[in-house]
């Protein structure tokens, strides 16, 4: 050790307000090995980095401690800075004085005292650091997109346009997602299918895009640049290569009782079906729970009518294994189940529906062919009540704590569309607040009120009661007039909250990506890295990350694609050099370490060991540094304590413990 | 009572890089305070925490040691936190036998999104240790001045 340099950052007033920076410098100078200590306003700035580089060069520093924000923020910055100045980048340690000190402690004495101790621990650690050299690993130039909604489609198109191969894995028989189910879209009221279908077609026709529809990701292994993924292609019972998409089978199928998922359960579909007319791929699937042939070996009609001979009742699930350099999660959302909201009579009355169901009712290809009618008796409604925030913004555990973000706008959209087409229908909207912070959004909402005469009532609804005459009574409050209200309605529409797709949990587990308490996938940084997950090589697109409308989804999808392209454009990635290493002299080859390694990185070799002049051959553990991810499980498992982790060695951690407890 | 109020325990918190250390950062970003007695040591995974580190901490005068990792099933390295849980269960019962109260040791799962949980956990843990007073058990007399 030539000597350690300590660089304390004020971070403007972020650190300096509750930590006496001068005192930290003064105390650092007293620590063994420290030959240089200074403070500066912003260490991460160019001028700040230049100070570090200058000290490294002039004082020939062998170790650097930067007392600043979290290492998760700027560790790489300072490592690069050290490297440029000629110091091994792994000779840098960060003392986290901002996130874990100044921001959480208000008292300057307490804050300073803790900052001094954290700095001391980092100095103790760095004095035991060793130079490490990052290895290299290759990049498979292909991306996987999980989920084929508008988010997944857009991400795939953008990646493919840059020249890289992309696979889309979509669990349902067709790509398109929720957007395919929508009628018109705010704030411009263009038809959803008209803007979505061309994108679906583009994706299907793109030579670089490969769509695995009716498929699910089953297993993921590997790491950034080199993931191996098992995809389960569910049995379709229809040969994709032979089917011409004529639709004869669907017409003839006698089993027509299944509820159409696409029409939100408001109509029926045959056992052999494509979810909607513009489905991509336009190849039906047979639902084995409904097919008479598959259930009890009767019927077989579709095989007989299919001119192409595409029906194959013997088809089985198939597992394909593919390699990817990057993975994008785009699993989207579902509308919540309304079991907890029985006060709105959703389960009791057919005329209480969700907004998504209304989308289908308004759609020309929907269950009522686009006519606004009551599902109970087919009559045209005269009075419609919308209830917003059903299951969103709940303080209790009944619903979601978050705002679903899209409901205010789609409710205004529904109100406008109804008043435009049926001017004699009265529309009332109960709301908590109307939230319209988007381009042309507030204008859109004001049109609903001013131009279309929609009756917005600020207040919540306590109860909806179905009456014997078939009508519904909505019991609400008008907070602005401070009075109880009873509104008679023919139809009630609930703006139900949205939540992440239920499988996202298992997807996140497979990818070791984290999810938040609401099951949305966590981004690497809430502000600065919104489309990356904390797991390298895993990216986020669309509503799986948080509620979004289509414009936001599409921009995020493009952003995720750019990150993927940036990764795939590299030929080599630097690997983490903080890997495990066995002391060959002491290792007795017992296998305890290999048993706990999740990556199979440890093997055993017979090696000729020179033990102080005595040469003998014995079995020792050898870590494959390309496979080792540096978790450290093996280091604790080793009964002889000979397995150690570089960068987080036993001696380094003990030095930190000692420095903290001193 | 008044003694306990003034008593500033030494608390060592081992936090895994991917979940809990990030959770602590989020607590910071959200300005959710907890006692300054807590000092965090960053480890790649909770499974990197060697029981030896905890013994060392108590030997050097720590009053409480807490290990934080990703929630079961969410470990960045798939299974690390299961090893940590198993090892710590054993170690803590041994420490209990040696007279180091159960309240001085703890394993907690804190995700990267749980800034609030990080701060409440630390508040609770520190007040539990304060309640117990200084740890005089394992302290190595040779380390005392
Ligand atoms: C009633 C209603 C009206 C709306 N109106 C508008 C509007 O007018 N304008 C607007 O801008 N936005 C509107 N939105 C919002 C819009 O629907 C979303 O912004 C958009 O659909 C988000 O796209 P996505 O791809 O992220 O998610 P999704 O559309 O949910 O797509 C996700 C896809 O991933 C698939 N998937 C899920 N899990 C898996 C898995 N494990 N494996 C493989 N595939 C999986 C799903 O099957 C689906 O195809 C509305 C939403 C609702 C509910
Ligand atoms: S009848 Fe045959 S070719 Fe026509 S859609 Fe059905 S499976 Fe495809
Ligand atoms: S540190 Fe983890 S990944 Fe590396 S060899 Fe040890 S157990 Fe395997």
PDB file of N, CA and C in Angstrom, chain A residues 14 70-72 75 96 99-100 103-106 110 114 117-118 509 512 516-517 534-535 595-596 598-599 629-633 635-637 644-645 648-650 653-654 656-658 660-662, chain B residues 8 10 12 14 18 21-22 24-25 27-29 31-36 38-45 47-53 56-57 60 62 73-77 79 83 87 113-114:
ATOM      1  N   UNK A  14     -26.805  18.238  -0.037  1.00  0.00           N
ATOM      2  CA  UNK A  14     -27.435  16.946   0.261  1.00  0.00           C
ATOM      3  C   UNK A  14     -26.718  16.201   1.373  1.00  0.00           C
ATOM      4  N   UNK A  70     -24.850   6.709  -2.910  1.00  0.00           N
ATOM      5  CA  UNK A  70     -24.777   5.245  -2.903  1.00  0.00           C
ATOM      6  C   UNK A  70     -23.877   4.713  -4.010  1.00  0.00           C
ATOM      7  N   UNK A  71     -23.165   3.630  -3.742  1.00  0.00           N
ATOM      8  CA  UNK A  71     -22.367   3.008  -4.804  1.00  0.00           C
ATOM      9  C   UNK A  71     -23.243   2.573  -5.975  1.00  0.00           C
ATOM     10  N   UNK A  72     -24.525   2.344  -5.709  1.00  0.00           N
ATOM     11  CA  UNK A  72     -25.422   1.952  -6.788  1.00  0.00           C
ATOM     12  C   UNK A  72     -25.592   3.106  -7.770  1.00  0.00           C
ATOM     13  N   UNK A  75     -20.667   4.246  -8.264  1.00  0.00           N
ATOM     14  CA  UNK A  75     -19.476   3.401  -8.123  1.00  0.00           C
ATOM     15  C   UNK A  75     -18.745   3.281  -9.459  1.00  0.00           C
ATOM     16  N   UNK A  96     -21.201   5.259   1.696  1.00  0.00           N
ATOM     17  CA  UNK A  96     -22.524   5.781   1.328  1.00  0.00           C
ATOM     18  C   UNK A  96     -22.990   6.812   2.360  1.00  0.00           C
ATOM     19  N   UNK A  99     -27.577   8.436   0.799  1.00  0.00           N
ATOM     20  CA  UNK A  99     -28.782   7.623   1.007  1.00  0.00           C
ATOM     21  C   UNK A  99     -28.817   6.973   2.390  1.00  0.00           C
ATOM     22  N   UNK A 100     -27.620   6.561   2.897  1.00  0.00           N
ATOM     23  CA  UNK A 100     -27.639   5.805   4.138  1.00  0.00           C
ATOM     24  C   UNK A 100     -27.124   6.605   5.328  1.00  0.00           C
ATOM     25  N   UNK A 103     -29.304  11.671   4.427  1.00  0.00           N
ATOM     26  CA  UNK A 103     -30.725  11.773   4.099  1.00  0.00           C
ATOM     27  C   UNK A 103     -31.638  11.159   5.165  1.00  0.00           C
ATOM     28  N   UNK A 104     -31.074  10.314   6.020  1.00  0.00           N
ATOM     29  CA  UNK A 104     -31.945   9.677   7.015  1.00  0.00           C
ATOM     30  C   UNK A 104     -31.726  10.179   8.435  1.00  0.00           C
ATOM     31  N   UNK A 105     -30.669  10.963   8.647  1.00  0.00           N
ATOM     32  CA  UNK A 105     -30.431  11.450  10.000  1.00  0.00           C
ATOM     33  C   UNK A 105     -30.469  12.973   9.996  1.00  0.00           C
ATOM     34  N   UNK A 106     -31.300  13.545  10.848  1.00  0.00           N
ATOM     35  CA  UNK A 106     -31.502  14.989  10.790  1.00  0.00           C
ATOM     36  C   UNK A 106     -30.490  15.752  11.646  1.00  0.00           C
ATOM     37  N   UNK A 110     -25.106  13.520  15.048  1.00  0.00           N
ATOM     38  CA  UNK A 110     -25.309  12.093  14.780  1.00  0.00           C
ATOM     39  C   UNK A 110     -24.836  11.727  13.376  1.00  0.00           C
ATOM     40  N   UNK A 114     -21.759   9.186  12.421  1.00  0.00           N
ATOM     41  CA  UNK A 114     -21.948   7.989  11.591  1.00  0.00           C
ATOM     42  C   UNK A 114     -21.101   8.055  10.318  1.00  0.00           C
ATOM     43  N   UNK A 117     -17.659   6.986  10.914  1.00  0.00           N
ATOM     44  CA  UNK A 117     -17.536   5.528  11.071  1.00  0.00           C
ATOM     45  C   UNK A 117     -17.651   4.823   9.717  1.00  0.00           C
ATOM     46  N   UNK A 118     -18.590   5.260   8.879  1.00  0.00           N
ATOM     47  CA  UNK A 118     -18.742   4.636   7.556  1.00  0.00           C
ATOM     48  C   UNK A 118     -17.482   4.830   6.727  1.00  0.00           C
ATOM     49  N   UNK A 509     -39.566 -14.237 -10.875  1.00  0.00           N
ATOM     50  CA  UNK A 509     -38.730 -15.205 -10.162  1.00  0.00           C
ATOM     51  C   UNK A 509     -37.759 -15.880 -11.124  1.00  0.00           C
ATOM     52  N   UNK A 512     -35.045 -13.525 -11.918  1.00  0.00           N
ATOM     53  CA  UNK A 512     -34.515 -12.877 -10.720  1.00  0.00           C
ATOM     54  C   UNK A 512     -34.619 -11.344 -10.836  1.00  0.00           C
ATOM     55  N   UNK A 516     -42.533  -5.016  -6.998  1.00  0.00           N
ATOM     56  CA  UNK A 516     -42.881  -4.233  -5.806  1.00  0.00           C
ATOM     57  C   UNK A 516     -44.096  -4.840  -5.120  1.00  0.00           C
ATOM     58  N   UNK A 517     -44.561  -4.175  -4.059  1.00  0.00           N
ATOM     59  CA  UNK A 517     -45.639  -4.760  -3.252  1.00  0.00           C
ATOM     60  C   UNK A 517     -46.928  -4.908  -4.060  1.00  0.00           C
ATOM     61  N   UNK A 534     -33.242  -4.217 -12.270  1.00  0.00           N
ATOM     62  CA  UNK A 534     -31.924  -4.259 -11.619  1.00  0.00           C
ATOM     63  C   UNK A 534     -31.081  -5.442 -12.098  1.00  0.00           C
ATOM     64  N   UNK A 535     -31.700  -6.434 -12.711  1.00  0.00           N
ATOM     65  CA  UNK A 535     -30.949  -7.574 -13.219  1.00  0.00           C
ATOM     66  C   UNK A 535     -30.429  -7.263 -14.616  1.00  0.00           C
ATOM     67  N   UNK A 595     -21.899 -28.058  -4.070  1.00  0.00           N
ATOM     68  CA  UNK A 595     -23.288 -28.392  -3.761  1.00  0.00           C
ATOM     69  C   UNK A 595     -24.189 -27.176  -3.607  1.00  0.00           C
ATOM     70  N   UNK A 596     -23.640 -26.052  -3.203  1.00  0.00           N
ATOM     71  CA  UNK A 596     -24.505 -24.892  -2.992  1.00  0.00           C
ATOM     72  C   UNK A 596     -24.463 -23.905  -4.154  1.00  0.00           C
ATOM     73  N   UNK A 598     -25.372 -22.076  -7.222  1.00  0.00           N
ATOM     74  CA  UNK A 598     -26.551 -22.122  -8.093  1.00  0.00           C
ATOM     75  C   UNK A 598     -26.190 -22.129  -9.589  1.00  0.00           C
ATOM     76  N   UNK A 599     -24.945 -21.885  -9.940  1.00  0.00           N
ATOM     77  CA  UNK A 599     -24.582 -21.772 -11.349  1.00  0.00           C
ATOM     78  C   UNK A 599     -23.702 -22.917 -11.835  1.00  0.00           C
ATOM     79  N   UNK A 629     -21.190 -16.020 -10.492  1.00  0.00           N
ATOM     80  CA  UNK A 629     -21.842 -14.714 -10.436  1.00  0.00           C
ATOM     81  C   UNK A 629     -21.482 -13.954  -9.158  1.00  0.00           C
ATOM     82  N   UNK A 630     -20.708 -14.585  -8.299  1.00  0.00           N
ATOM     83  CA  UNK A 630     -20.211 -13.876  -7.125  1.00  0.00           C
ATOM     84  C   UNK A 630     -21.188 -13.730  -5.984  1.00  0.00           C
ATOM     85  N   UNK A 631     -22.038 -14.731  -5.762  1.00  0.00           N
ATOM     86  CA  UNK A 631     -22.991 -14.621  -4.655  1.00  0.00           C
ATOM     87  C   UNK A 631     -22.308 -14.849  -3.326  1.00  0.00           C
ATOM     88  N   UNK A 632     -21.340 -15.769  -3.309  1.00  0.00           N
ATOM     89  CA  UNK A 632     -20.621 -16.041  -2.073  1.00  0.00           C
ATOM     90  C   UNK A 632     -21.164 -17.203  -1.267  1.00  0.00           C
ATOM     91  N   UNK A 633     -22.172 -17.904  -1.768  1.00  0.00           N
ATOM     92  CA  UNK A 633     -22.754 -19.022  -1.025  1.00  0.00           C
ATOM     93  C   UNK A 633     -21.678 -20.047  -0.669  1.00  0.00           C
ATOM     94  N   UNK A 635     -18.545 -19.649  -0.170  1.00  0.00           N
ATOM     95  CA  UNK A 635     -17.525 -19.233   0.798  1.00  0.00           C
ATOM     96  C   UNK A 635     -17.930 -19.612   2.211  1.00  0.00           C
ATOM     97  N   UNK A 636     -19.248 -19.575   2.458  1.00  0.00           N
ATOM     98  CA  UNK A 636     -19.716 -19.902   3.801  1.00  0.00           C
ATOM     99  C   UNK A 636     -19.872 -21.414   3.953  1.00  0.00           C
ATOM    100  N   UNK A 637     -20.158 -22.075   2.822  1.00  0.00           N
ATOM    101  CA  UNK A 637     -20.358 -23.522   2.891  1.00  0.00           C
ATOM    102  C   UNK A 637     -19.051 -24.264   3.154  1.00  0.00           C
ATOM    103  N   UNK A 644     -13.004 -18.118  -0.909  1.00  0.00           N
ATOM    104  CA  UNK A 644     -13.198 -16.713  -0.549  1.00  0.00           C
ATOM    105  C   UNK A 644     -13.720 -15.954  -1.760  1.00  0.00           C
ATOM    106  N   UNK A 645     -14.333 -14.808  -1.512  1.00  0.00           N
ATOM    107  CA  UNK A 645     -14.911 -14.048  -2.606  1.00  0.00           C
ATOM    108  C   UNK A 645     -14.084 -12.787  -2.837  1.00  0.00           C
ATOM    109  N   UNK A 648     -15.161  -9.039  -1.882  1.00  0.00           N
ATOM    110  CA  UNK A 648     -15.914  -9.110  -0.619  1.00  0.00           C
ATOM    111  C   UNK A 648     -15.301 -10.235   0.213  1.00  0.00           C
ATOM    112  N   UNK A 649     -14.001 -10.162   0.419  1.00  0.00           N
ATOM    113  CA  UNK A 649     -13.306 -11.271   1.082  1.00  0.00           C
ATOM    114  C   UNK A 649     -13.617 -11.275   2.568  1.00  0.00           C
ATOM    115  N   UNK A 650     -13.343 -12.407   3.185  1.00  0.00           N
ATOM    116  CA  UNK A 650     -13.531 -12.521   4.641  1.00  0.00           C
ATOM    117  C   UNK A 650     -12.777 -11.414   5.364  1.00  0.00           C
ATOM    118  N   UNK A 653     -14.483  -7.950   4.884  1.00  0.00           N
ATOM    119  CA  UNK A 653     -15.732  -7.751   5.627  1.00  0.00           C
ATOM    120  C   UNK A 653     -15.453  -7.662   7.122  1.00  0.00           C
ATOM    121  N   UNK A 654     -14.521  -8.506   7.592  1.00  0.00           N
ATOM    122  CA  UNK A 654     -14.182  -8.441   9.015  1.00  0.00           C
ATOM    123  C   UNK A 654     -13.557  -7.083   9.350  1.00  0.00           C
ATOM    124  N   UNK A 656     -14.337  -4.324   7.981  1.00  0.00           N
ATOM    125  CA  UNK A 656     -15.455  -3.377   8.092  1.00  0.00           C
ATOM    126  C   UNK A 656     -16.167  -3.526   9.435  1.00  0.00           C
ATOM    127  N   UNK A 657     -16.407  -4.791   9.818  1.00  0.00           N
ATOM    128  CA  UNK A 657     -17.064  -5.050  11.104  1.00  0.00           C
ATOM    129  C   UNK A 657     -16.256  -4.415  12.228  1.00  0.00           C
ATOM    130  N   UNK A 658     -14.958  -4.655  12.206  1.00  0.00           N
ATOM    131  CA  UNK A 658     -14.100  -4.120  13.266  1.00  0.00           C
ATOM    132  C   UNK A 658     -14.150  -2.598  13.292  1.00  0.00           C
ATOM    133  N   UNK A 660     -16.496  -0.650  12.312  1.00  0.00           N
ATOM    134  CA  UNK A 660     -17.790  -0.154  12.779  1.00  0.00           C
ATOM    135  C   UNK A 660     -17.916  -0.315  14.290  1.00  0.00           C
ATOM    136  N   UNK A 661     -17.406  -1.417  14.809  1.00  0.00           N
ATOM    137  CA  UNK A 661     -17.571  -1.697  16.234  1.00  0.00           C
ATOM    138  C   UNK A 661     -16.491  -1.059  17.099  1.00  0.00           C
ATOM    139  N   UNK A 662     -15.521  -0.428  16.441  1.00  0.00           N
ATOM    140  CA  UNK A 662     -14.390   0.101  17.217  1.00  0.00           C
ATOM    141  C   UNK A 662     -14.851   1.113  18.248  1.00  0.00           C
TER     142      UNK A 662
ATOM    143  N   UNK B   8     -26.463   4.237  23.296  1.00  0.00           N
ATOM    144  CA  UNK B   8     -26.415   4.219  21.826  1.00  0.00           C
ATOM    145  C   UNK B   8     -25.864   2.878  21.391  1.00  0.00           C
ATOM    146  N   UNK B  10     -24.512  -0.298  19.266  1.00  0.00           N
ATOM    147  CA  UNK B  10     -23.787  -0.494  18.004  1.00  0.00           C
ATOM    148  C   UNK B  10     -24.533  -1.580  17.236  1.00  0.00           C
ATOM    149  N   UNK B  12     -24.881  -3.576  13.613  1.00  0.00           N
ATOM    150  CA  UNK B  12     -24.326  -3.885  12.289  1.00  0.00           C
ATOM    151  C   UNK B  12     -25.427  -4.512  11.442  1.00  0.00           C
ATOM    152  N   UNK B  14     -26.082  -6.285   7.828  1.00  0.00           N
ATOM    153  CA  UNK B  14     -25.575  -6.822   6.565  1.00  0.00           C
ATOM    154  C   UNK B  14     -26.720  -6.779   5.560  1.00  0.00           C
ATOM    155  N   UNK B  18     -28.707  -6.476  -3.909  1.00  0.00           N
ATOM    156  CA  UNK B  18     -29.773  -6.372  -4.914  1.00  0.00           C
ATOM    157  C   UNK B  18     -31.093  -5.926  -4.338  1.00  0.00           C
ATOM    158  N   UNK B  21     -29.994  -3.569   0.311  1.00  0.00           N
ATOM    159  CA  UNK B  21     -29.151  -2.374   0.223  1.00  0.00           C
ATOM    160  C   UNK B  21     -29.876  -1.321  -0.617  1.00  0.00           C
ATOM    161  N   UNK B  22     -30.545  -1.793  -1.684  1.00  0.00           N
ATOM    162  CA  UNK B  22     -31.332  -0.884  -2.523  1.00  0.00           C
ATOM    163  C   UNK B  22     -32.536  -0.368  -1.746  1.00  0.00           C
ATOM    164  N   UNK B  24     -32.574   0.131   1.452  1.00  0.00           N
ATOM    165  CA  UNK B  24     -32.029   1.147   2.356  1.00  0.00           C
ATOM    166  C   UNK B  24     -31.807   2.450   1.591  1.00  0.00           C
ATOM    167  N   UNK B  25     -31.329   2.345   0.360  1.00  0.00           N
ATOM    168  CA  UNK B  25     -31.156   3.538  -0.479  1.00  0.00           C
ATOM    169  C   UNK B  25     -32.495   4.219  -0.722  1.00  0.00           C
ATOM    170  N   UNK B  27     -35.113   4.061   1.250  1.00  0.00           N
ATOM    171  CA  UNK B  27     -35.503   4.704   2.511  1.00  0.00           C
ATOM    172  C   UNK B  27     -34.832   6.074   2.571  1.00  0.00           C
ATOM    173  N   UNK B  28     -33.555   6.131   2.154  1.00  0.00           N
ATOM    174  CA  UNK B  28     -32.827   7.399   2.138  1.00  0.00           C
ATOM    175  C   UNK B  28     -33.451   8.382   1.166  1.00  0.00           C
ATOM    176  N   UNK B  29     -33.681   7.909  -0.052  1.00  0.00           N
ATOM    177  CA  UNK B  29     -34.279   8.764  -1.079  1.00  0.00           C
ATOM    178  C   UNK B  29     -35.628   9.299  -0.643  1.00  0.00           C
ATOM    179  N   UNK B  31     -36.395   9.847   2.464  1.00  0.00           N
ATOM    180  CA  UNK B  31     -36.158  10.526   3.755  1.00  0.00           C
ATOM    181  C   UNK B  31     -36.919   9.859   4.913  1.00  0.00           C
ATOM    182  N   UNK B  32     -36.906   8.531   4.939  1.00  0.00           N
ATOM    183  CA  UNK B  32     -37.562   7.790   6.015  1.00  0.00           C
ATOM    184  C   UNK B  32     -36.497   7.490   7.065  1.00  0.00           C
ATOM    185  N   UNK B  33     -36.561   8.176   8.168  1.00  0.00           N
ATOM    186  CA  UNK B  33     -35.428   8.108   9.083  1.00  0.00           C
ATOM    187  C   UNK B  33     -35.462   6.858   9.956  1.00  0.00           C
ATOM    188  N   UNK B  34     -34.291   6.509  10.440  1.00  0.00           N
ATOM    189  CA  UNK B  34     -34.120   5.454  11.437  1.00  0.00           C
ATOM    190  C   UNK B  34     -32.864   5.812  12.211  1.00  0.00           C
ATOM    191  N   UNK B  35     -32.631   5.191  13.366  1.00  0.00           N
ATOM    192  CA  UNK B  35     -31.516   5.646  14.200  1.00  0.00           C
ATOM    193  C   UNK B  35     -30.154   5.516  13.517  1.00  0.00           C
ATOM    194  N   UNK B  36     -29.289   6.484  13.784  1.00  0.00           N
ATOM    195  CA  UNK B  36     -27.948   6.500  13.188  1.00  0.00           C
ATOM    196  C   UNK B  36     -27.077   5.382  13.762  1.00  0.00           C
ATOM    197  N   UNK B  38     -27.465   2.419  13.307  1.00  0.00           N
ATOM    198  CA  UNK B  38     -27.381   1.349  12.310  1.00  0.00           C
ATOM    199  C   UNK B  38     -26.293   1.667  11.280  1.00  0.00           C
ATOM    200  N   UNK B  39     -25.339   0.738  11.115  1.00  0.00           N
ATOM    201  CA  UNK B  39     -24.306   0.896  10.080  1.00  0.00           C
ATOM    202  C   UNK B  39     -24.404  -0.302   9.145  1.00  0.00           C
ATOM    203  N   UNK B  40     -24.491   0.025   7.868  1.00  0.00           N
ATOM    204  CA  UNK B  40     -24.730  -1.042   6.896  1.00  0.00           C
ATOM    205  C   UNK B  40     -23.430  -1.532   6.263  1.00  0.00           C
ATOM    206  N   UNK B  41     -23.307  -2.847   6.138  1.00  0.00           N
ATOM    207  CA  UNK B  41     -22.203  -3.441   5.362  1.00  0.00           C
ATOM    208  C   UNK B  41     -22.826  -4.096   4.132  1.00  0.00           C
ATOM    209  N   UNK B  42     -22.321  -3.710   2.969  1.00  0.00           N
ATOM    210  CA  UNK B  42     -22.890  -4.246   1.721  1.00  0.00           C
ATOM    211  C   UNK B  42     -22.257  -5.591   1.385  1.00  0.00           C
ATOM    212  N   UNK B  43     -23.090  -6.581   1.161  1.00  0.00           N
ATOM    213  CA  UNK B  43     -22.614  -7.896   0.710  1.00  0.00           C
ATOM    214  C   UNK B  43     -23.386  -8.240  -0.562  1.00  0.00           C
ATOM    215  N   UNK B  44     -22.791  -9.075  -1.439  1.00  0.00           N
ATOM    216  CA  UNK B  44     -23.523  -9.376  -2.674  1.00  0.00           C
ATOM    217  C   UNK B  44     -24.856 -10.058  -2.398  1.00  0.00           C
ATOM    218  N   UNK B  45     -24.880 -10.931  -1.409  1.00  0.00           N
ATOM    219  CA  UNK B  45     -26.081 -11.729  -1.152  1.00  0.00           C
ATOM    220  C   UNK B  45     -26.091 -12.060   0.327  1.00  0.00           C
ATOM    221  N   UNK B  47     -26.392 -14.780   1.546  1.00  0.00           N
ATOM    222  CA  UNK B  47     -25.660 -16.034   1.743  1.00  0.00           C
ATOM    223  C   UNK B  47     -24.159 -15.800   1.870  1.00  0.00           C
ATOM    224  N   UNK B  48     -23.701 -14.575   1.628  1.00  0.00           N
ATOM    225  CA  UNK B  48     -22.276 -14.271   1.806  1.00  0.00           C
ATOM    226  C   UNK B  48     -21.947 -14.053   3.276  1.00  0.00           C
ATOM    227  N   UNK B  49     -22.979 -13.881   4.098  1.00  0.00           N
ATOM    228  CA  UNK B  49     -22.735 -13.562   5.506  1.00  0.00           C
ATOM    229  C   UNK B  49     -22.297 -14.821   6.243  1.00  0.00           C
ATOM    230  N   UNK B  50     -21.050 -14.821   6.613  1.00  0.00           N
ATOM    231  CA  UNK B  50     -20.481 -15.946   7.324  1.00  0.00           C
ATOM    232  C   UNK B  50     -20.808 -15.781   8.807  1.00  0.00           C
ATOM    233  N   UNK B  51     -21.270 -16.846   9.480  1.00  0.00           N
ATOM    234  CA  UNK B  51     -21.547 -16.751  10.909  1.00  0.00           C
ATOM    235  C   UNK B  51     -20.369 -16.145  11.669  1.00  0.00           C
ATOM    236  N   UNK B  52     -19.181 -16.391  11.131  1.00  0.00           N
ATOM    237  CA  UNK B  52     -17.973 -15.817  11.722  1.00  0.00           C
ATOM    238  C   UNK B  52     -18.052 -14.291  11.814  1.00  0.00           C
ATOM    239  N   UNK B  53     -18.673 -13.647  10.801  1.00  0.00           N
ATOM    240  CA  UNK B  53     -18.768 -12.175  10.817  1.00  0.00           C
ATOM    241  C   UNK B  53     -19.617 -11.709  12.002  1.00  0.00           C
ATOM    242  N   UNK B  56     -17.785 -12.220  15.208  1.00  0.00           N
ATOM    243  CA  UNK B  56     -16.755 -11.178  15.276  1.00  0.00           C
ATOM    244  C   UNK B  56     -17.368  -9.855  15.757  1.00  0.00           C
ATOM    245  N   UNK B  57     -18.541  -9.529  15.199  1.00  0.00           N
ATOM    246  CA  UNK B  57     -19.196  -8.273  15.568  1.00  0.00           C
ATOM    247  C   UNK B  57     -19.501  -8.258  17.064  1.00  0.00           C
ATOM    248  N   UNK B  60     -16.457  -7.849  19.083  1.00  0.00           N
ATOM    249  CA  UNK B  60     -15.919  -6.492  19.069  1.00  0.00           C
ATOM    250  C   UNK B  60     -16.867  -5.474  19.683  1.00  0.00           C
ATOM    251  N   UNK B  62     -20.467  -5.267  19.312  1.00  0.00           N
ATOM    252  CA  UNK B  62     -21.761  -4.922  18.718  1.00  0.00           C
ATOM    253  C   UNK B  62     -22.871  -5.286  19.705  1.00  0.00           C
ATOM    254  N   UNK B  73     -37.662 -16.629  -2.657  1.00  0.00           N
ATOM    255  CA  UNK B  73     -38.096 -16.751  -4.052  1.00  0.00           C
ATOM    256  C   UNK B  73     -37.601 -15.611  -4.927  1.00  0.00           C
ATOM    257  N   UNK B  74     -37.163 -14.504  -4.323  1.00  0.00           N
ATOM    258  CA  UNK B  74     -36.760 -13.348  -5.128  1.00  0.00           C
ATOM    259  C   UNK B  74     -35.252 -13.114  -5.127  1.00  0.00           C
ATOM    260  N   UNK B  75     -34.497 -14.049  -4.566  1.00  0.00           N
ATOM    261  CA  UNK B  75     -33.040 -13.852  -4.463  1.00  0.00           C
ATOM    262  C   UNK B  75     -32.456 -13.664  -5.861  1.00  0.00           C
ATOM    263  N   UNK B  76     -31.582 -12.686  -5.992  1.00  0.00           N
ATOM    264  CA  UNK B  76     -30.920 -12.420  -7.258  1.00  0.00           C
ATOM    265  C   UNK B  76     -30.157 -13.651  -7.751  1.00  0.00           C
ATOM    266  N   UNK B  77     -29.693 -14.446  -6.803  1.00  0.00           N
ATOM    267  CA  UNK B  77     -28.950 -15.673  -7.155  1.00  0.00           C
ATOM    268  C   UNK B  77     -29.823 -16.897  -6.899  1.00  0.00           C
ATOM    269  N   UNK B  79     -31.196 -18.822  -4.817  1.00  0.00           N
ATOM    270  CA  UNK B  79     -31.377 -19.596  -3.588  1.00  0.00           C
ATOM    271  C   UNK B  79     -30.582 -19.078  -2.395  1.00  0.00           C
ATOM    272  N   UNK B  83     -30.138 -20.299   2.018  1.00  0.00           N
ATOM    273  CA  UNK B  83     -28.956 -20.708   2.782  1.00  0.00           C
ATOM    274  C   UNK B  83     -28.797 -19.807   3.999  1.00  0.00           C
ATOM    275  N   UNK B  87     -28.676 -21.048   7.831  1.00  0.00           N
ATOM    276  CA  UNK B  87     -27.459 -20.866   8.638  1.00  0.00           C
ATOM    277  C   UNK B  87     -27.746 -20.005   9.855  1.00  0.00           C
ATOM    278  N   UNK B 113     -37.931  -2.326  -3.275  1.00  0.00           N
ATOM    279  CA  UNK B 113     -39.033  -1.376  -3.325  1.00  0.00           C
ATOM    280  C   UNK B 113     -39.556  -1.043  -1.933  1.00  0.00           C
ATOM    281  N   UNK B 114     -38.962  -1.670  -0.911  1.00  0.00           N
ATOM    282  CA  UNK B 114     -39.532  -1.528   0.438  1.00  0.00           C
ATOM    283  C   UNK B 114     -38.723  -0.593   1.336  1.00  0.00           C
TER     284      UNK B 114
END
